Tab-separated table of C-alpha atoms in Angstrom:
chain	number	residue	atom	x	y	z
T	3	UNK	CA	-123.184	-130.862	31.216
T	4	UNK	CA	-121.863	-134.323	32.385
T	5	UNK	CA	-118.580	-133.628	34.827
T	6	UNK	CA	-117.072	-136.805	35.051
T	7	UNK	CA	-113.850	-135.561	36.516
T	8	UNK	CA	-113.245	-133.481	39.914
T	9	UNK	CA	-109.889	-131.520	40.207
T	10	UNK	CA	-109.059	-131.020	43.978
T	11	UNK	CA	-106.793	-127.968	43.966
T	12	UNK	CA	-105.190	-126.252	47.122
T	13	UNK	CA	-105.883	-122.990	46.433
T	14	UNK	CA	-107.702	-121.234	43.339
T	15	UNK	CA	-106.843	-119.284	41.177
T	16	UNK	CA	-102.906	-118.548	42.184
T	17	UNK	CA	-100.414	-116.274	40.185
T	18	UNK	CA	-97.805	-119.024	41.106
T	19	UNK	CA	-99.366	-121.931	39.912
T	20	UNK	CA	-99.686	-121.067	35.930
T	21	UNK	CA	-98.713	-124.487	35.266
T	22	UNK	CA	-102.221	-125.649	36.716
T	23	UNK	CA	-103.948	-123.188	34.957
T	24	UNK	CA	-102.169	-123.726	31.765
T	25	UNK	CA	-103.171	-127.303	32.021
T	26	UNK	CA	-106.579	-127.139	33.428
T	27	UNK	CA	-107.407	-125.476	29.955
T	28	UNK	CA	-105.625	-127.558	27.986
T	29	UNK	CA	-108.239	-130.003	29.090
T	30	UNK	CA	-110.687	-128.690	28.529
T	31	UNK	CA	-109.964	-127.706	25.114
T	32	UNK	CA	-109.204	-131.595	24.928
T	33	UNK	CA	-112.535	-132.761	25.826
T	34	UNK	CA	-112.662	-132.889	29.449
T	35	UNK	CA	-115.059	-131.425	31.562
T	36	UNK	CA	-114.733	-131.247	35.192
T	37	UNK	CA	-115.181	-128.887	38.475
T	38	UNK	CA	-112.599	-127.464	40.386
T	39	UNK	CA	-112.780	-128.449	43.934
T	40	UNK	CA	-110.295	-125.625	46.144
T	41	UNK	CA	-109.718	-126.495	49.938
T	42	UNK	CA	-108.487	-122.757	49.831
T	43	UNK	CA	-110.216	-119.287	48.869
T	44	UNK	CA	-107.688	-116.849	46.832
T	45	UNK	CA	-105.368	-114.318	48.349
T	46	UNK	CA	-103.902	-113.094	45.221
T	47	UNK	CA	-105.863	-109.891	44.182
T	48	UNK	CA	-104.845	-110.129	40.576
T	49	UNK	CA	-105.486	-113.253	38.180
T	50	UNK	CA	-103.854	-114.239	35.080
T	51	UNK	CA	-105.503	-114.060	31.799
T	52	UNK	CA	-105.110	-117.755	31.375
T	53	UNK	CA	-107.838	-117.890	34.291
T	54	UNK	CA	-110.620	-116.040	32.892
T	55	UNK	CA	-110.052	-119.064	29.869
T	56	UNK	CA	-111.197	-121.435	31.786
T	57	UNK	CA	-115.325	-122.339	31.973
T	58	UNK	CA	-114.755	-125.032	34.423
T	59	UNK	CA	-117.282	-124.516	37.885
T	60	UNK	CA	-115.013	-123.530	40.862
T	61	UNK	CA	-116.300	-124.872	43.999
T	62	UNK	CA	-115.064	-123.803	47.878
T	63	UNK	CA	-114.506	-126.371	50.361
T	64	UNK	CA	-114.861	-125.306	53.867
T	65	UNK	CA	-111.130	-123.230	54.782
T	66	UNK	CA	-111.666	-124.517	58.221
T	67	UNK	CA	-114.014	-126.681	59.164
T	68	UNK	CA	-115.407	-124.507	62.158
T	69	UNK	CA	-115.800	-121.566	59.505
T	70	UNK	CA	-118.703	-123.289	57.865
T	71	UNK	CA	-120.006	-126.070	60.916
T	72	UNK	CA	-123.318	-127.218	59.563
T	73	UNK	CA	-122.461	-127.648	56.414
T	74	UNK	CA	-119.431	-130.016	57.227
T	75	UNK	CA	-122.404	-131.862	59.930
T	76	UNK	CA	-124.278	-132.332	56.980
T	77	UNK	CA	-121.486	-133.633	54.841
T	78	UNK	CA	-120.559	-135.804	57.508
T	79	UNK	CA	-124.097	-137.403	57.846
T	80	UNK	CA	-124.605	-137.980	54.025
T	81	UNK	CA	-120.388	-139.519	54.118
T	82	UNK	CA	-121.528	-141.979	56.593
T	83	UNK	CA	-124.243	-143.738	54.240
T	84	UNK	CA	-121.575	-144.366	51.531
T	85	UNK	CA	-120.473	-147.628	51.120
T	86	UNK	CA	-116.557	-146.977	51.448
T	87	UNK	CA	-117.274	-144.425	54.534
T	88	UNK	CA	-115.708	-147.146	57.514
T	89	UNK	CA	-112.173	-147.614	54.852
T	90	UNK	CA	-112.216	-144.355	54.067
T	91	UNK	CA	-112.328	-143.591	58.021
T	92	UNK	CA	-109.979	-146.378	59.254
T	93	UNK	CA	-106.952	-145.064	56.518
T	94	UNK	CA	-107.677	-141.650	57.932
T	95	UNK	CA	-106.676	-142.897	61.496
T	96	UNK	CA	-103.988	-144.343	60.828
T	97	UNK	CA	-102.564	-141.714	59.278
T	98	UNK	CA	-103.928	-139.003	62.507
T	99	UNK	CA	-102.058	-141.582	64.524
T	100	UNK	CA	-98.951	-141.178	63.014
T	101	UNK	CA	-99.806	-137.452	62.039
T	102	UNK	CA	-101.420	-135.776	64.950
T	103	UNK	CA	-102.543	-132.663	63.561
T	104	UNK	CA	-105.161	-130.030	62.981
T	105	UNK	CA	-104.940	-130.067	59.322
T	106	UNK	CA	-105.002	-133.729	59.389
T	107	UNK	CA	-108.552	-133.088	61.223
T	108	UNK	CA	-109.311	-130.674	58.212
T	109	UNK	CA	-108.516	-133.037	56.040
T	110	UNK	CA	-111.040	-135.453	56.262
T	111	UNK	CA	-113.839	-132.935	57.228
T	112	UNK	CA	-112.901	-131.416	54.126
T	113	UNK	CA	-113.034	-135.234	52.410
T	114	UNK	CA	-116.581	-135.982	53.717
T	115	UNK	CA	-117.752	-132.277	52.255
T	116	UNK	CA	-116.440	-133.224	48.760
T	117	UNK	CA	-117.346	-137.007	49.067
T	118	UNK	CA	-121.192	-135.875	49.858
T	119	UNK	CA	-121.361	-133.037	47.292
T	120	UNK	CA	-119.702	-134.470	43.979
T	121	UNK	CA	-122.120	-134.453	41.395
T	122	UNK	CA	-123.470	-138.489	41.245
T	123	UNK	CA	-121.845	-138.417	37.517
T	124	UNK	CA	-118.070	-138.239	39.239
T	125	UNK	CA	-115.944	-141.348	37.889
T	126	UNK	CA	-112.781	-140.098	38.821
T	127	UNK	CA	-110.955	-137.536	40.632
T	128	UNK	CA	-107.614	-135.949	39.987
T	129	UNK	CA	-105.653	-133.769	42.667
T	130	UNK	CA	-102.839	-131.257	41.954
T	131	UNK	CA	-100.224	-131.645	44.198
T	132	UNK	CA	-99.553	-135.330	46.344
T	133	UNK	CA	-99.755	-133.621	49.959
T	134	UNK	CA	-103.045	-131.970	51.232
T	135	UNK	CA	-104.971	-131.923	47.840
T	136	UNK	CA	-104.387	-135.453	47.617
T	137	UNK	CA	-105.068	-136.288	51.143
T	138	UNK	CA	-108.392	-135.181	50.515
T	139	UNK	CA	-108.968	-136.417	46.895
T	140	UNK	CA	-107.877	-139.967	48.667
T	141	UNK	CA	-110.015	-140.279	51.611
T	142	UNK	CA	-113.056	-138.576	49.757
T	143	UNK	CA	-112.528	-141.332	46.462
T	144	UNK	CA	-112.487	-144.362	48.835
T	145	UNK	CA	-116.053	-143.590	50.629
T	146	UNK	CA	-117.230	-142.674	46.942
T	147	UNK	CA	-115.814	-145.964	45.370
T	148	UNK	CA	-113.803	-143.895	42.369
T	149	UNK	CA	-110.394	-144.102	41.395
T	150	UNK	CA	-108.234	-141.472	41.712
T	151	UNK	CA	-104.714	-139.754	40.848
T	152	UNK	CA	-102.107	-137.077	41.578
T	153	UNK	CA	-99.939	-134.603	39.762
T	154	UNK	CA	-96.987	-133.262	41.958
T	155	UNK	CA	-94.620	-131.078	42.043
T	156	UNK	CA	-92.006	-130.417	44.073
T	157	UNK	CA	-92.510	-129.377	47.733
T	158	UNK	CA	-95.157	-132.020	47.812
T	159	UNK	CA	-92.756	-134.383	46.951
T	160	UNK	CA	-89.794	-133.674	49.091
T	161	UNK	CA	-92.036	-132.265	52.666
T	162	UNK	CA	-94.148	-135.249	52.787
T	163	UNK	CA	-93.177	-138.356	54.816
T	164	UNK	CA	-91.880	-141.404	53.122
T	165	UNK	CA	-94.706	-143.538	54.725
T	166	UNK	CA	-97.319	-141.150	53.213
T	167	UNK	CA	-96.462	-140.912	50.082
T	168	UNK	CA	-95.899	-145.112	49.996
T	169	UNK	CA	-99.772	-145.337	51.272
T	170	UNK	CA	-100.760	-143.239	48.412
T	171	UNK	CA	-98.678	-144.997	45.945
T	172	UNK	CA	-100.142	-148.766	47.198
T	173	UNK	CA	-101.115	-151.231	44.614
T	174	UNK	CA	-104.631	-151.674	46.463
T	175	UNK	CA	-108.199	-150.062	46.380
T	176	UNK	CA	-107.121	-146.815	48.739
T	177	UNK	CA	-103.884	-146.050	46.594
T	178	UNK	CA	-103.373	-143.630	43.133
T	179	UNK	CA	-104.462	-145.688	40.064
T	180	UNK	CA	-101.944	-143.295	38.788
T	181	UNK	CA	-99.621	-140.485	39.004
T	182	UNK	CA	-97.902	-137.798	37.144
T	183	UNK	CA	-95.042	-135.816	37.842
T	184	UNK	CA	-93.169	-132.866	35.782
T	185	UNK	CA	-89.228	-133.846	36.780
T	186	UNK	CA	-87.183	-136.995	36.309
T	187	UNK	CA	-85.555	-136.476	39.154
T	188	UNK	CA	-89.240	-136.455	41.370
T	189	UNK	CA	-90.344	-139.556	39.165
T	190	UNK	CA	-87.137	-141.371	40.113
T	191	UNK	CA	-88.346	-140.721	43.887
T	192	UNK	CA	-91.921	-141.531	43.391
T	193	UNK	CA	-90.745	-144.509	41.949
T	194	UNK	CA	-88.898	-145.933	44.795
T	195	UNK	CA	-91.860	-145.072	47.079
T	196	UNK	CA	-94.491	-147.085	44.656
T	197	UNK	CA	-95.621	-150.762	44.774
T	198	UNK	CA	-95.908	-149.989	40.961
T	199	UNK	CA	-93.526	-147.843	39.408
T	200	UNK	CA	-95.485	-148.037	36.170
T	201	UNK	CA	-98.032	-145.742	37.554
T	202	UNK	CA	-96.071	-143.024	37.915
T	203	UNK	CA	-95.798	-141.113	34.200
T	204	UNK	CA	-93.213	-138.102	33.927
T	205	UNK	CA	-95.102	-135.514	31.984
T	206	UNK	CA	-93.195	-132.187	32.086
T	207	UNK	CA	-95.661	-129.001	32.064
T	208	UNK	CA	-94.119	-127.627	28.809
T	209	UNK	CA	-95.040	-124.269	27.763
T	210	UNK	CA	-97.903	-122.998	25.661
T	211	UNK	CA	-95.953	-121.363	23.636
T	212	UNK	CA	-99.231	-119.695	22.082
T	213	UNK	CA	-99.939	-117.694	25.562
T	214	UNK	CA	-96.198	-115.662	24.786
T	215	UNK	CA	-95.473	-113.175	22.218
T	216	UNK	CA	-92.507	-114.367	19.694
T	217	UNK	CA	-89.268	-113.333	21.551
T	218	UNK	CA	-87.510	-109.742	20.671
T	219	UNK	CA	-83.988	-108.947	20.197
T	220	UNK	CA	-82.325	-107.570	23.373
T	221	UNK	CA	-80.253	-104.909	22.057
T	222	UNK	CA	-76.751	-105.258	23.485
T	223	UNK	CA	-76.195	-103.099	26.343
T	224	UNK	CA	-74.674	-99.482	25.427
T	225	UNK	CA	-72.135	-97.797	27.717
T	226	UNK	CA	-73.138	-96.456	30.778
T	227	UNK	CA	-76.635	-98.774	30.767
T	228	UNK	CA	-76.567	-100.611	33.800
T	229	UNK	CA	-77.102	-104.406	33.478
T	230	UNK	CA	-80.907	-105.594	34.055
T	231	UNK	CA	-81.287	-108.276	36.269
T	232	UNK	CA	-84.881	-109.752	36.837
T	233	UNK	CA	-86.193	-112.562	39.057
T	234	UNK	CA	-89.838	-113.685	39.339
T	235	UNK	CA	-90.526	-116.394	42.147
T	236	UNK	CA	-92.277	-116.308	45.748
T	237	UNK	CA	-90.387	-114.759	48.691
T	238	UNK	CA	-89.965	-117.975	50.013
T	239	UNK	CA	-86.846	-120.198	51.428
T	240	UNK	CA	-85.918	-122.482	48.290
T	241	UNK	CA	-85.634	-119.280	45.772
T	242	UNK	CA	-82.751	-118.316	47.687
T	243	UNK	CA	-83.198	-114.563	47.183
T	244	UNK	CA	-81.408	-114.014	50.029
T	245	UNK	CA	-78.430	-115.447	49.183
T	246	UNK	CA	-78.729	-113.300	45.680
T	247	UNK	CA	-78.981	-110.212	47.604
T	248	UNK	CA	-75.845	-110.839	49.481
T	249	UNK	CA	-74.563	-111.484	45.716
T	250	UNK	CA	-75.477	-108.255	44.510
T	251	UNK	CA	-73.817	-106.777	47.372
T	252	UNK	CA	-70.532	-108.112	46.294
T	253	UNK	CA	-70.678	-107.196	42.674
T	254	UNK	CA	-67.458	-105.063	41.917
T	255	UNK	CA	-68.293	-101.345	41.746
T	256	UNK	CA	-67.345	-101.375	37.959
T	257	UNK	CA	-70.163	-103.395	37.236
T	258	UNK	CA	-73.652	-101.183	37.075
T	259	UNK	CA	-76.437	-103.220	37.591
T	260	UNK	CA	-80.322	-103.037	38.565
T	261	UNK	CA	-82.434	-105.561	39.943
T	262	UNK	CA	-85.819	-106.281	39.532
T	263	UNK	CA	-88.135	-108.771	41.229
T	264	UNK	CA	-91.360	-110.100	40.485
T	265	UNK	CA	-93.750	-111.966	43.425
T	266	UNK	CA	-94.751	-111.938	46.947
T	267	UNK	CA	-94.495	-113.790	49.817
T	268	UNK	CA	-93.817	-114.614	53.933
T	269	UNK	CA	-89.950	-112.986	52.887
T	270	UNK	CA	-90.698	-109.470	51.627
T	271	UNK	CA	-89.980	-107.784	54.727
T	272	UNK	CA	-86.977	-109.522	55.582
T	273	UNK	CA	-85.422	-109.455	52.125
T	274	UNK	CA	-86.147	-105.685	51.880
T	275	UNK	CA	-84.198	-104.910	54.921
T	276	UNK	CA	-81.392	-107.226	54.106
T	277	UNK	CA	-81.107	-105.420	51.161
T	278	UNK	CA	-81.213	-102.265	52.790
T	279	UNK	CA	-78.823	-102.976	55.044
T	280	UNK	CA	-76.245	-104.132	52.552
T	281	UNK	CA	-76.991	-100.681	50.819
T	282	UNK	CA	-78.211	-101.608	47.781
T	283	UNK	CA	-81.865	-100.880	48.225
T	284	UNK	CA	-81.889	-97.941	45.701
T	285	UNK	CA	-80.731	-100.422	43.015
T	286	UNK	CA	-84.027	-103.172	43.220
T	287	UNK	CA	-87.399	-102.455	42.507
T	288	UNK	CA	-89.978	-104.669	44.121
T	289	UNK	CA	-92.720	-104.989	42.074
T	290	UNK	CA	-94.821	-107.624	44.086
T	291	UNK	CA	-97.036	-110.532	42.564
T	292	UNK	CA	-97.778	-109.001	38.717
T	293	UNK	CA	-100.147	-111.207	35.889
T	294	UNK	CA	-98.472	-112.827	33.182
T	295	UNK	CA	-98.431	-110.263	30.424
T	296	UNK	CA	-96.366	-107.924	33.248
T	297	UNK	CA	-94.130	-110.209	33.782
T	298	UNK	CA	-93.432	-110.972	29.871
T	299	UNK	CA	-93.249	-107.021	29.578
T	300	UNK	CA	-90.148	-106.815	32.427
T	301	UNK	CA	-88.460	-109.889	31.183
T	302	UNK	CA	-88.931	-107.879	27.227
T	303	UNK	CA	-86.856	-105.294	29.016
T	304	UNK	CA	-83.999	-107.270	31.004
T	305	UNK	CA	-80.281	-108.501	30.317
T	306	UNK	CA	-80.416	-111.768	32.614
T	307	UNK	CA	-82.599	-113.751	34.507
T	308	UNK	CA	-81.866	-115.278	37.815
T	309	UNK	CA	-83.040	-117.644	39.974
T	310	UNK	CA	-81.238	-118.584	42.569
T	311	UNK	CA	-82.890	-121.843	43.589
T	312	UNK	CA	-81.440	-123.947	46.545
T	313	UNK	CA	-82.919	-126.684	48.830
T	314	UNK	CA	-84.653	-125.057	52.503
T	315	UNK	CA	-84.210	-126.781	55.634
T	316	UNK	CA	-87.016	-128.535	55.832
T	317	UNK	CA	-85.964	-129.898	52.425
T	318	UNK	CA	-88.581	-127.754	50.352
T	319	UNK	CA	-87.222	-127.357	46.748
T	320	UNK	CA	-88.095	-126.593	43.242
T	321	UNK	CA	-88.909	-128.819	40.714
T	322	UNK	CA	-88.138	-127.642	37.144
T	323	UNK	CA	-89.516	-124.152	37.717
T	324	UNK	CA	-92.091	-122.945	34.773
T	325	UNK	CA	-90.521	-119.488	34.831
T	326	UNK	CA	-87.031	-120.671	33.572
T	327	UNK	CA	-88.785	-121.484	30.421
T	328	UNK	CA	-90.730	-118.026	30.152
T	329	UNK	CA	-87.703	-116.571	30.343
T	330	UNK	CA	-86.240	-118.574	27.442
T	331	UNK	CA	-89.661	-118.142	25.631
T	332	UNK	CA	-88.348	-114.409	25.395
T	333	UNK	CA	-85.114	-115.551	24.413
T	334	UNK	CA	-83.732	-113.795	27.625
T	335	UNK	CA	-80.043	-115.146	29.202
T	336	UNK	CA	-80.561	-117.078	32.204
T	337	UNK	CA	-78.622	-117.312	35.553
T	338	UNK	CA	-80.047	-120.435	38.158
T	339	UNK	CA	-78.196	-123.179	40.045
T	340	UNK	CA	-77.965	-127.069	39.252
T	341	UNK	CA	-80.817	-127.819	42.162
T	342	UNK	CA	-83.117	-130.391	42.070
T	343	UNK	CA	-84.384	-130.903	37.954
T	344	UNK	CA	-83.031	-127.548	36.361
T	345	UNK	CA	-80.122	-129.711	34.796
T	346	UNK	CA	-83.067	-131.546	32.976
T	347	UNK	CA	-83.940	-127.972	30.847
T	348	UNK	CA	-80.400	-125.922	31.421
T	349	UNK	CA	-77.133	-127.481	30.614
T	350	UNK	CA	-74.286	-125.385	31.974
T	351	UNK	CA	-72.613	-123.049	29.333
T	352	UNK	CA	-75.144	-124.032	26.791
T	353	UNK	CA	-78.504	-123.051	27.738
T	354	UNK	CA	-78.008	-120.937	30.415
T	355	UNK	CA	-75.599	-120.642	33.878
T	356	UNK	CA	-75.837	-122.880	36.254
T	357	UNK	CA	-74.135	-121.777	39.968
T	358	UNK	CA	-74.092	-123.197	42.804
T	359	UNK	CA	-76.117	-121.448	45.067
T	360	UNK	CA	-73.557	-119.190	47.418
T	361	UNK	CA	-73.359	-115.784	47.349
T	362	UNK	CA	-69.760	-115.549	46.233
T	363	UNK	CA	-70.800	-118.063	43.522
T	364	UNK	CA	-73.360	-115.761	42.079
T	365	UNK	CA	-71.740	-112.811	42.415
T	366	UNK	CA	-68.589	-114.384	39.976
T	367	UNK	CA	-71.994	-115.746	37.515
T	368	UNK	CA	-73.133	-112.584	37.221
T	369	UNK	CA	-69.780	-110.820	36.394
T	370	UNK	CA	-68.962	-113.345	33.860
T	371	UNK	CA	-72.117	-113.305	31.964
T	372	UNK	CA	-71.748	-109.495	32.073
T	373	UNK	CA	-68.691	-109.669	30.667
T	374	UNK	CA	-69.407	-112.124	27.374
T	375	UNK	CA	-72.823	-110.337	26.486
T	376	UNK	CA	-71.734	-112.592	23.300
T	377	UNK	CA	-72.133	-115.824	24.790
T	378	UNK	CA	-75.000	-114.935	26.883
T	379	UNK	CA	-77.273	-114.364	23.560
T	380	UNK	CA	-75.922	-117.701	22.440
T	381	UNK	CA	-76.970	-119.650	25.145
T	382	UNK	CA	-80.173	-117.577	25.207
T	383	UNK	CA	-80.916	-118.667	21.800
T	384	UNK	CA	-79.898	-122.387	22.552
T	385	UNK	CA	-82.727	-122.222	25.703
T	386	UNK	CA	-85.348	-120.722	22.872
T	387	UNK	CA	-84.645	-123.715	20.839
T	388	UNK	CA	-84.709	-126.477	22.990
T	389	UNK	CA	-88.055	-124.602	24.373
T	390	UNK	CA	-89.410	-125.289	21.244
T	391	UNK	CA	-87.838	-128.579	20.172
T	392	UNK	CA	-88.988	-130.330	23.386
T	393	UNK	CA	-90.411	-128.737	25.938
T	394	UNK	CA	-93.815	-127.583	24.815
T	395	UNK	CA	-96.976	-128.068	26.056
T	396	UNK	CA	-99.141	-130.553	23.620
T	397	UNK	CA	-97.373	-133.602	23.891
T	398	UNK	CA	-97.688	-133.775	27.707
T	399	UNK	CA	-101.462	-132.715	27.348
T	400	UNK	CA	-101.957	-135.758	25.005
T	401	UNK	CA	-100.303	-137.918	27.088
T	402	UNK	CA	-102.396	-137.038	30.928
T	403	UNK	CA	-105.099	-136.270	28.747
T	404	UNK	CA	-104.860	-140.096	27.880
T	405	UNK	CA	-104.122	-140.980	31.448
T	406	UNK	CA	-108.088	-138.885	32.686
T	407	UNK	CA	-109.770	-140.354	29.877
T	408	UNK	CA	-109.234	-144.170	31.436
T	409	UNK	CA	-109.846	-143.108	34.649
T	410	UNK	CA	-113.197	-142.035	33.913
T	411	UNK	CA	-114.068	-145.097	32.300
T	412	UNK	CA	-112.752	-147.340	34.225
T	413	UNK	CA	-115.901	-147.026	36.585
């Protein structure tokens, strides 16, 4: 089989990252046939269905470099003979000078692994996310001589140094022949940062709406049923489940309520004594990272869906979070906050809620929709139809797929 593509990945496979997996298949069904090159081995210790879908070769790059020594001595031996090797080297100190860091280090021993091992049929590589994945896509496509390109996201976007993200962006032989991006509002940043702004295509993620069962009615609540909150995101800063458990806390004691969240993370054991401390323990379940038809089945079986998303302090954020449109796959009423490019999918009071992200703010969000179940189906059936009317999956596929297909054969 002829691979002329090679997908650098962070980590592989990840029950956060559907939206890779989703469109890693989608490629394939299109045509494309590539490997999957992960600088990480999994941690998760379930996988989505969408996974097992996918025929694509995953290979392991060395974790860290002193994990796997002779084979990065060897890789670093065959790197030297290529004939970008010395440009490929001299961006890579440039950027240790001005980044003086382990991973940096990583990050090219990584590079010369994947530069020395890609099949000799690799015209192109394409790396999810513009941080580390990229780093290494970058640095291993200039001692290779191949193009190469980006899709990111959000953290990668809003973590990374101006200067970086520039470098990768420049209209030369060591920057992105192009890059895609799922928000308007990250394309609008990319786009400042590029010497061509032309390179950078916004291609939202869209949902397969195939992988989700059509949407059930959710009965209106009866008296005396408590109301079903769910959340599904990592335990990490920029959900801002923190500042929803101090919400729940303040929820008037006429209001009966249960919450239950969906996903793991550094957080869990903070969050679950916050909440225990604020006495509402008994009224969460923490399920802990579940695979996608779980989380379909708890969102069948909810009221409202929150996220509470808000930016962290090192400026971490969301992008359009993939989740938001589950949820409205399942025609299920949905609670988030106007951060970063939710506004792009949720318009306040028609799709969904928007709040800003302070716990006295959500706890008022919550009480409201409680108290118009009426207008909470109606915006849940406005989400379901804009779902379908224009964020899907296909047209984005067509478009990246597109995008791949000239970077292949452009060398």
């Amino acid at each position: 089989m002829t691979r002329k593509l090679a997908i650098v990945v962070k980590g592989w496979p990840r029950l956060s990252e559907t939206f890779i997996a989703q469109e890693l298949v989608a490629l394939e069904q299109a045509g494309h046939q590539f490997d999957i090159w992960s600088l990480r081995h999994p941690t998760d210790t379930k996988t989505h269905p969408l996974h097992d879908r996918l025929q694509a070769q995953v290979r392991y790059l060395p974790e860290y470099l002193h994990h796997d020594p002779a084979r990065v001595w060897r890789a670093r031996e065959v790197a030297r003979t290529l004939p970008g090797y010395a440009d490929a080297y001299a961006v890579w100190r440039r950027d240790l000078a001005r980044d003086l860091d382990k991973n940096r280090i990583r990050r090219f021993g990584q590079a010369c692994v994947l530069a020395a091992e890609l099949p000799v049929q690799t015209r192109g590589l394409y790396a999810h996310f513009l941080h580390t994945p990229a780093s290494v896509a970058r640095y291993a496509a200039i001692m290779r001589g191949l193009p190469w390109s980006f899709s990111a996201h959000a953290k990668d976007i809003w973590t990374s140094p101006d200067w970086e993200i520039a470098e990768k962006l420049a209209d030369d032989a060591t920057g992105a022949t192009f890059g895609s991006t799922c928000t308007a509002y990250g394309a609008a940043q990319l786009r400042r940062l590029a010497a061509d702004p032309s390179r950078i295509d916004l291609i939202y993620h869209g949902l397969d709406l195939s992988r989700f069962p059509e949407p059930s009615e959710h009965p209106p609540r009866r008296t005396g049923d408590p109301l079903r909150l769910i959340s599904v995101g990592r335990l990490v800063e920029k959900k801002g489940f923190d500042r929803l458990i101090a919400a729940l806390a303040q929820l008037p004691d006429s209001l009966d309520w249960h919450w239950t969240h969906i996903g793991g993370g550094p957080l869990s054991e903070p969050l679950a004594q916050k909440a225990s401390a604020s006495g509402i323990a008994a009224r969460i379940t923490w399920c802990g990272p579940c695979d996608q038809p779980q989380v379909i089945d708890q969102m069948r079986n909810a009221d409202l869906f929150v996220l509470p998303s808000r930016i962290a302090a090192d400026g971490d954020r969301d992008g359009l979070p993939n989740v938001l449109m589950e949820a409205a796959s399942q025609r299920l009423a949905i609670l988030t906050t106007a951060v970063s490019a939710i506004p792009e999918f949720i318009e306040d009071g028609v799709h969904g809620t928007l709040s800003e992200d302070t716990p006295a703010a959500l706890a008022t969000a919550i009480s409201r929709v409680a108290a118009d179940p009426a207008h909470a189906r109606a915006m849940a059936d406005n989400a379901l139809a804009r779902l379908r009317a224009e964020f899907v999956m296909e047209p984005g596929i067509e478009r990246l797929s597109q995008r791949l297909h000239r970077l292949t054969e452009s060398r």
